[in-house]
């Protein structure tokens, strides 16, 4: 087993739901902070808000086996998703602390991202896995 234990079947199963979950999470956050209309009319802001989370997930998820064959079980899905998102959130928060992005680091925000980002990913991955195993 290598550091990047990426299984193509698992990647095909979860990549789109993961991207949709992170996008949905960011859009809900923008809506909650009355920034959605602005972000939708200023796509660079939306990209700037998405980038730390998508980038961190893209680096961390393969490294922490969120796309390994073991992630294609309910137990594996739960464990690898939670672990990967919590580490990706920490990395994203470090990126936000750099001051380069349109949102800033805030410890409370980091906790909110950890909790709700995990929920969004688990729902998206759970639905994808349920549909895949139901067929």
Short mmCIF file of N, CA and C in Angstrom, two decimals:
data_model
loop_
_atom_site.label_atom_id
_atom_site.label_comp_id
_atom_site.label_asym_id
_atom_site.label_seq_id
_atom_site.Cartn_x
_atom_site.Cartn_y
_atom_site.Cartn_z
N UNK A 1 0.83 -1.18 0.00
CA UNK A 1 0.00 0.00 0.00
C UNK A 1 0.89 1.25 0.00
N UNK A 2 0.60 2.17 -0.89
CA UNK A 2 1.41 3.38 -0.99
C UNK A 2 0.76 4.51 -0.20
N UNK A 3 1.48 5.60 -0.10
CA UNK A 3 0.95 6.78 0.60
C UNK A 3 -0.32 7.26 -0.08
N UNK A 4 -0.31 7.28 -1.40
CA UNK A 4 -1.49 7.71 -2.14
C UNK A 4 -2.24 6.48 -2.63
N UNK A 5 -3.05 5.93 -1.77
CA UNK A 5 -3.80 4.72 -2.07
C UNK A 5 -5.12 5.13 -2.73
N UNK A 6 -5.03 5.52 -4.01
CA UNK A 6 -6.21 5.98 -4.75
C UNK A 6 -6.68 4.85 -5.66
N UNK A 7 -7.91 4.46 -5.45
CA UNK A 7 -8.55 3.43 -6.25
C UNK A 7 -9.45 4.12 -7.28
N UNK A 8 -9.29 3.81 -8.54
CA UNK A 8 -10.06 4.49 -9.59
C UNK A 8 -11.56 4.33 -9.40
N UNK A 9 -11.98 3.17 -9.00
CA UNK A 9 -13.42 2.93 -8.79
C UNK A 9 -13.95 3.81 -7.67
N UNK A 10 -13.20 3.92 -6.60
CA UNK A 10 -13.61 4.76 -5.48
C UNK A 10 -13.58 6.24 -5.88
N UNK A 11 -12.57 6.62 -6.63
CA UNK A 11 -12.47 8.00 -7.11
C UNK A 11 -13.67 8.34 -7.98
N UNK A 12 -14.04 7.44 -8.90
CA UNK A 12 -15.21 7.68 -9.76
C UNK A 12 -16.50 7.77 -8.93
N UNK A 13 -16.57 6.98 -7.88
CA UNK A 13 -17.76 6.96 -7.04
C UNK A 13 -17.92 8.25 -6.23
N UNK A 14 -16.81 8.77 -5.70
CA UNK A 14 -16.92 9.86 -4.74
C UNK A 14 -16.46 11.24 -5.22
N UNK A 15 -15.71 11.34 -6.30
CA UNK A 15 -15.15 12.65 -6.69
C UNK A 15 -16.24 13.69 -6.95
N UNK A 16 -17.23 13.36 -7.74
CA UNK A 16 -18.30 14.31 -8.04
C UNK A 16 -19.14 14.65 -6.80
N UNK A 17 -19.57 13.66 -6.03
CA UNK A 17 -20.30 14.00 -4.80
C UNK A 17 -19.46 14.85 -3.83
N UNK A 18 -18.16 14.59 -3.75
CA UNK A 18 -17.30 15.39 -2.88
C UNK A 18 -17.27 16.84 -3.34
N UNK A 19 -17.08 17.04 -4.64
CA UNK A 19 -17.04 18.41 -5.19
C UNK A 19 -18.38 19.10 -4.97
N UNK A 20 -19.47 18.38 -5.19
CA UNK A 20 -20.81 18.95 -4.99
C UNK A 20 -21.04 19.30 -3.52
N UNK A 21 -20.57 18.46 -2.62
CA UNK A 21 -20.76 18.71 -1.19
C UNK A 21 -19.99 19.94 -0.75
N UNK A 22 -18.76 20.08 -1.21
CA UNK A 22 -17.96 21.25 -0.82
C UNK A 22 -18.55 22.51 -1.43
N UNK A 23 -18.98 22.45 -2.68
CA UNK A 23 -19.62 23.60 -3.31
C UNK A 23 -20.91 23.97 -2.57
N UNK A 24 -21.73 22.99 -2.26
CA UNK A 24 -22.98 23.25 -1.53
C UNK A 24 -22.69 23.85 -0.16
N UNK A 25 -21.69 23.33 0.52
CA UNK A 25 -21.33 23.85 1.83
C UNK A 25 -20.94 25.33 1.74
N UNK A 26 -20.12 25.66 0.76
CA UNK A 26 -19.68 27.05 0.59
C UNK A 26 -20.86 27.94 0.20
N UNK A 27 -21.73 27.47 -0.70
CA UNK A 27 -22.88 28.27 -1.10
C UNK A 27 -23.84 28.51 0.07
N UNK A 28 -24.05 27.50 0.89
CA UNK A 28 -24.90 27.68 2.08
C UNK A 28 -24.25 28.69 3.03
N UNK A 29 -22.94 28.59 3.20
CA UNK A 29 -22.24 29.55 4.05
C UNK A 29 -22.34 30.96 3.52
N UNK A 30 -22.18 31.12 2.21
CA UNK A 30 -22.32 32.45 1.61
C UNK A 30 -23.74 32.98 1.81
N UNK A 31 -24.73 32.10 1.65
CA UNK A 31 -26.12 32.50 1.87
C UNK A 31 -26.35 32.92 3.33
N UNK A 32 -25.84 32.14 4.26
CA UNK A 32 -26.02 32.44 5.69
C UNK A 32 -25.39 33.78 6.07
N UNK A 33 -24.37 34.18 5.35
CA UNK A 33 -23.69 35.44 5.66
C UNK A 33 -24.08 36.56 4.69
N UNK A 34 -25.21 36.35 4.01
CA UNK A 34 -25.76 37.34 3.07
C UNK A 34 -24.76 37.74 2.00
N UNK A 35 -23.95 36.79 1.55
CA UNK A 35 -22.95 37.05 0.52
C UNK A 35 -23.20 36.27 -0.76
N UNK A 36 -24.26 35.48 -0.79
CA UNK A 36 -24.48 34.60 -1.94
C UNK A 36 -24.69 35.39 -3.23
N UNK A 37 -25.58 36.37 -3.21
CA UNK A 37 -25.85 37.16 -4.42
C UNK A 37 -24.57 37.83 -4.91
N UNK A 38 -23.81 38.38 -3.98
CA UNK A 38 -22.55 39.03 -4.35
C UNK A 38 -21.58 38.02 -4.95
N UNK A 39 -21.46 36.88 -4.31
CA UNK A 39 -20.52 35.85 -4.79
C UNK A 39 -20.92 35.31 -6.16
N UNK A 40 -22.22 35.19 -6.39
CA UNK A 40 -22.66 34.67 -7.69
C UNK A 40 -22.46 35.69 -8.80
N UNK A 41 -22.48 36.97 -8.47
CA UNK A 41 -22.24 37.99 -9.49
C UNK A 41 -20.77 38.39 -9.56
N UNK A 42 -19.98 37.94 -8.62
CA UNK A 42 -18.53 38.18 -8.60
C UNK A 42 -17.83 36.82 -8.46
N UNK A 43 -17.72 36.08 -9.57
CA UNK A 43 -17.22 34.71 -9.50
C UNK A 43 -15.82 34.58 -8.90
N UNK A 44 -15.01 35.62 -9.01
CA UNK A 44 -13.67 35.51 -8.41
C UNK A 44 -13.75 35.40 -6.89
N UNK A 45 -14.73 36.04 -6.29
CA UNK A 45 -14.90 35.89 -4.84
C UNK A 45 -15.28 34.44 -4.53
N UNK A 46 -16.23 33.91 -5.30
CA UNK A 46 -16.67 32.54 -5.06
C UNK A 46 -15.50 31.56 -5.24
N UNK A 47 -14.70 31.76 -6.25
CA UNK A 47 -13.52 30.92 -6.46
C UNK A 47 -12.56 31.08 -5.29
N UNK A 48 -12.39 32.30 -4.82
CA UNK A 48 -11.49 32.56 -3.70
C UNK A 48 -11.95 31.92 -2.41
N UNK A 49 -13.26 31.81 -2.23
CA UNK A 49 -13.80 31.15 -1.04
C UNK A 49 -13.69 29.64 -1.18
N UNK A 50 -13.95 29.13 -2.37
CA UNK A 50 -13.90 27.69 -2.61
C UNK A 50 -12.48 27.12 -2.59
N UNK A 51 -11.56 27.87 -3.15
CA UNK A 51 -10.21 27.36 -3.39
C UNK A 51 -9.51 26.75 -2.17
N UNK A 52 -9.52 27.39 -1.01
CA UNK A 52 -8.81 26.76 0.12
C UNK A 52 -9.39 25.41 0.52
N UNK A 53 -10.72 25.27 0.41
CA UNK A 53 -11.36 24.02 0.83
C UNK A 53 -11.20 22.93 -0.22
N UNK A 54 -11.43 23.27 -1.47
CA UNK A 54 -11.26 22.29 -2.55
C UNK A 54 -9.79 21.90 -2.66
N UNK A 55 -8.91 22.87 -2.58
CA UNK A 55 -7.48 22.59 -2.68
C UNK A 55 -6.99 21.70 -1.54
N UNK A 56 -7.41 22.03 -0.34
CA UNK A 56 -7.00 21.22 0.82
C UNK A 56 -7.55 19.80 0.70
N UNK A 57 -8.81 19.68 0.28
CA UNK A 57 -9.41 18.35 0.12
C UNK A 57 -8.67 17.56 -0.96
N UNK A 58 -8.32 18.22 -2.07
CA UNK A 58 -7.63 17.54 -3.16
C UNK A 58 -6.26 17.01 -2.74
N UNK A 59 -5.63 17.69 -1.82
CA UNK A 59 -4.32 17.24 -1.33
C UNK A 59 -4.47 16.17 -0.25
N UNK A 60 -5.35 16.42 0.68
CA UNK A 60 -5.46 15.57 1.87
C UNK A 60 -6.21 14.26 1.61
N UNK A 61 -7.32 14.32 0.90
CA UNK A 61 -8.18 13.13 0.74
C UNK A 61 -7.42 11.95 0.12
N UNK A 62 -6.68 12.13 -0.96
CA UNK A 62 -5.94 10.97 -1.48
C UNK A 62 -4.86 10.48 -0.52
N UNK A 63 -4.20 11.42 0.16
CA UNK A 63 -3.12 11.04 1.07
C UNK A 63 -3.65 10.28 2.29
N UNK A 64 -4.86 10.61 2.73
CA UNK A 64 -5.43 9.95 3.92
C UNK A 64 -6.46 8.89 3.57
N UNK A 65 -6.39 8.39 2.34
CA UNK A 65 -7.15 7.22 1.89
C UNK A 65 -8.66 7.40 1.79
N UNK A 66 -9.12 8.63 1.58
CA UNK A 66 -10.55 8.84 1.36
C UNK A 66 -10.99 8.28 0.02
N UNK A 67 -10.01 7.96 -0.86
CA UNK A 67 -10.31 7.36 -2.16
C UNK A 67 -9.71 5.96 -2.28
N UNK A 68 -9.48 5.33 -1.15
CA UNK A 68 -8.95 3.96 -1.17
C UNK A 68 -10.10 2.97 -1.29
N UNK A 69 -9.81 1.73 -1.64
CA UNK A 69 -10.88 0.72 -1.69
C UNK A 69 -11.59 0.56 -0.35
N UNK A 70 -10.88 0.81 0.73
CA UNK A 70 -11.49 0.67 2.06
C UNK A 70 -12.57 1.71 2.32
N UNK A 71 -12.59 2.78 1.55
CA UNK A 71 -13.62 3.81 1.71
C UNK A 71 -14.95 3.38 1.10
N UNK A 72 -14.96 2.23 0.43
CA UNK A 72 -16.19 1.73 -0.17
C UNK A 72 -16.91 0.75 0.75
N UNK A 73 -16.91 1.03 2.02
CA UNK A 73 -17.73 0.32 3.00
C UNK A 73 -18.29 1.40 3.92
N UNK A 74 -19.38 1.11 4.58
CA UNK A 74 -19.97 2.15 5.45
C UNK A 74 -18.99 2.59 6.53
N UNK A 75 -18.32 1.64 7.12
CA UNK A 75 -17.35 1.97 8.18
C UNK A 75 -16.16 2.77 7.62
N UNK A 76 -15.64 2.31 6.49
CA UNK A 76 -14.52 3.01 5.86
C UNK A 76 -14.92 4.39 5.38
N UNK A 77 -16.11 4.49 4.80
CA UNK A 77 -16.61 5.77 4.33
C UNK A 77 -16.66 6.77 5.48
N UNK A 78 -17.20 6.35 6.58
CA UNK A 78 -17.30 7.24 7.75
C UNK A 78 -15.92 7.64 8.26
N UNK A 79 -15.08 6.68 8.51
CA UNK A 79 -13.77 6.95 9.11
C UNK A 79 -12.86 7.77 8.23
N UNK A 80 -12.69 7.36 6.96
CA UNK A 80 -11.76 8.07 6.08
C UNK A 80 -12.28 9.46 5.72
N UNK A 81 -13.59 9.60 5.59
CA UNK A 81 -14.16 10.91 5.26
C UNK A 81 -13.95 11.88 6.41
N UNK A 82 -14.29 11.46 7.61
CA UNK A 82 -14.15 12.36 8.77
C UNK A 82 -12.68 12.74 8.98
N UNK A 83 -11.80 11.76 8.99
CA UNK A 83 -10.39 12.05 9.19
C UNK A 83 -9.86 13.00 8.11
N UNK A 84 -10.17 12.70 6.86
CA UNK A 84 -9.67 13.51 5.75
C UNK A 84 -10.21 14.94 5.82
N UNK A 85 -11.50 15.09 6.12
CA UNK A 85 -12.06 16.44 6.16
C UNK A 85 -11.48 17.25 7.33
N UNK A 86 -11.30 16.64 8.47
CA UNK A 86 -10.75 17.39 9.60
C UNK A 86 -9.33 17.88 9.31
N UNK A 87 -8.54 17.06 8.66
CA UNK A 87 -7.18 17.47 8.30
C UNK A 87 -7.24 18.52 7.18
N UNK A 88 -8.13 18.31 6.20
CA UNK A 88 -8.28 19.29 5.11
C UNK A 88 -8.75 20.63 5.67
N UNK A 89 -9.64 20.61 6.64
CA UNK A 89 -10.10 21.85 7.27
C UNK A 89 -8.94 22.57 7.94
N UNK A 90 -8.11 21.83 8.65
CA UNK A 90 -6.95 22.46 9.30
C UNK A 90 -6.03 23.11 8.27
N UNK A 91 -5.80 22.42 7.17
CA UNK A 91 -4.97 22.98 6.10
C UNK A 91 -5.64 24.21 5.49
N UNK A 92 -6.93 24.12 5.23
CA UNK A 92 -7.66 25.26 4.67
C UNK A 92 -7.61 26.46 5.61
N UNK A 93 -7.71 26.21 6.91
CA UNK A 93 -7.65 27.32 7.87
C UNK A 93 -6.27 27.98 7.86
N UNK A 94 -5.22 27.18 7.69
CA UNK A 94 -3.87 27.75 7.55
C UNK A 94 -3.79 28.63 6.31
N UNK A 95 -4.40 28.16 5.23
CA UNK A 95 -4.42 28.96 4.00
C UNK A 95 -5.19 30.26 4.22
N UNK A 96 -6.31 30.19 4.92
CA UNK A 96 -7.10 31.39 5.19
C UNK A 96 -6.33 32.37 6.06
N UNK A 97 -5.52 31.86 6.96
CA UNK A 97 -4.73 32.73 7.84
C UNK A 97 -3.67 33.51 7.06
N UNK A 98 -3.37 33.08 5.83
CA UNK A 98 -2.38 33.78 5.02
C UNK A 98 -2.85 35.16 4.58
N UNK A 99 -4.16 35.38 4.60
CA UNK A 99 -4.70 36.68 4.19
C UNK A 99 -4.86 36.83 2.70
N UNK A 100 -4.61 35.79 1.93
CA UNK A 100 -4.70 35.85 0.47
C UNK A 100 -6.15 35.70 -0.02
N UNK A 101 -6.97 35.06 0.76
CA UNK A 101 -8.33 34.71 0.33
C UNK A 101 -9.35 35.72 0.86
N UNK A 102 -10.54 35.77 0.24
CA UNK A 102 -11.53 36.78 0.63
C UNK A 102 -12.19 36.54 1.98
N UNK A 103 -11.91 35.43 2.62
CA UNK A 103 -12.39 35.20 3.98
C UNK A 103 -11.18 34.97 4.87
N UNK A 104 -11.34 35.25 6.13
CA UNK A 104 -10.21 35.17 7.06
C UNK A 104 -10.36 33.99 8.00
N UNK A 105 -9.25 33.64 8.63
CA UNK A 105 -9.26 32.61 9.66
C UNK A 105 -10.00 33.12 10.88
N UNK A 106 -10.80 32.26 11.44
CA UNK A 106 -11.51 32.53 12.69
C UNK A 106 -11.68 31.18 13.38
N UNK A 107 -11.29 31.04 14.64
CA UNK A 107 -11.38 29.73 15.30
C UNK A 107 -12.80 29.16 15.33
N UNK A 108 -13.79 30.02 15.51
CA UNK A 108 -15.17 29.53 15.52
C UNK A 108 -15.55 29.03 14.13
N UNK A 109 -15.13 29.76 13.10
CA UNK A 109 -15.38 29.34 11.73
C UNK A 109 -14.73 28.00 11.45
N UNK A 110 -13.55 27.77 11.98
CA UNK A 110 -12.85 26.49 11.78
C UNK A 110 -13.67 25.34 12.35
N UNK A 111 -14.29 25.55 13.49
CA UNK A 111 -15.13 24.50 14.10
C UNK A 111 -16.39 24.29 13.27
N UNK A 112 -16.99 25.38 12.82
CA UNK A 112 -18.20 25.27 11.98
C UNK A 112 -17.88 24.51 10.69
N UNK A 113 -16.76 24.84 10.08
CA UNK A 113 -16.34 24.14 8.85
C UNK A 113 -16.10 22.66 9.15
N UNK A 114 -15.46 22.38 10.26
CA UNK A 114 -15.19 20.98 10.62
C UNK A 114 -16.48 20.19 10.76
N UNK A 115 -17.44 20.74 11.48
CA UNK A 115 -18.70 20.02 11.75
C UNK A 115 -19.56 19.93 10.49
N UNK A 116 -19.87 21.07 9.90
CA UNK A 116 -20.81 21.07 8.79
C UNK A 116 -20.19 20.56 7.48
N UNK A 117 -18.91 20.81 7.28
CA UNK A 117 -18.24 20.24 6.11
C UNK A 117 -18.26 18.72 6.18
N UNK A 118 -18.02 18.18 7.36
CA UNK A 118 -18.08 16.73 7.55
C UNK A 118 -19.48 16.21 7.23
N UNK A 119 -20.50 16.90 7.74
CA UNK A 119 -21.87 16.46 7.48
C UNK A 119 -22.21 16.48 6.00
N UNK A 120 -21.85 17.57 5.31
CA UNK A 120 -22.13 17.66 3.88
C UNK A 120 -21.44 16.53 3.12
N UNK A 121 -20.18 16.28 3.44
CA UNK A 121 -19.45 15.21 2.75
C UNK A 121 -20.03 13.84 3.07
N UNK A 122 -20.37 13.60 4.32
CA UNK A 122 -20.93 12.30 4.68
C UNK A 122 -22.27 12.05 4.00
N UNK A 123 -23.10 13.06 3.91
CA UNK A 123 -24.39 12.90 3.23
C UNK A 123 -24.16 12.61 1.74
N UNK A 124 -23.31 13.40 1.10
CA UNK A 124 -23.07 13.21 -0.33
C UNK A 124 -22.45 11.85 -0.61
N UNK A 125 -21.44 11.49 0.17
CA UNK A 125 -20.78 10.20 -0.04
C UNK A 125 -21.71 9.04 0.34
N UNK A 126 -22.47 9.22 1.39
CA UNK A 126 -23.42 8.18 1.80
C UNK A 126 -24.47 7.92 0.74
N UNK A 127 -24.99 9.00 0.14
CA UNK A 127 -25.98 8.83 -0.93
C UNK A 127 -25.35 8.15 -2.15
N UNK A 128 -24.15 8.58 -2.52
CA UNK A 128 -23.47 7.97 -3.66
C UNK A 128 -23.21 6.49 -3.40
N UNK A 129 -22.77 6.17 -2.21
CA UNK A 129 -22.48 4.78 -1.88
C UNK A 129 -23.77 3.95 -1.83
N UNK A 130 -24.83 4.50 -1.27
CA UNK A 130 -26.10 3.79 -1.20
C UNK A 130 -26.64 3.50 -2.60
N UNK A 131 -26.57 4.48 -3.48
CA UNK A 131 -27.03 4.29 -4.86
C UNK A 131 -26.16 3.23 -5.56
N UNK A 132 -24.85 3.31 -5.36
CA UNK A 132 -23.94 2.35 -6.01
C UNK A 132 -24.17 0.93 -5.52
N UNK A 133 -24.44 0.75 -4.25
CA UNK A 133 -24.65 -0.60 -3.72
C UNK A 133 -26.05 -1.10 -3.96
N UNK A 134 -27.00 -0.19 -4.18
CA UNK A 134 -28.39 -0.57 -4.43
C UNK A 134 -28.56 -1.16 -5.82
N UNK A 135 -27.76 -0.64 -6.77
CA UNK A 135 -27.89 -1.12 -8.16
C UNK A 135 -27.52 -2.53 -8.24
#
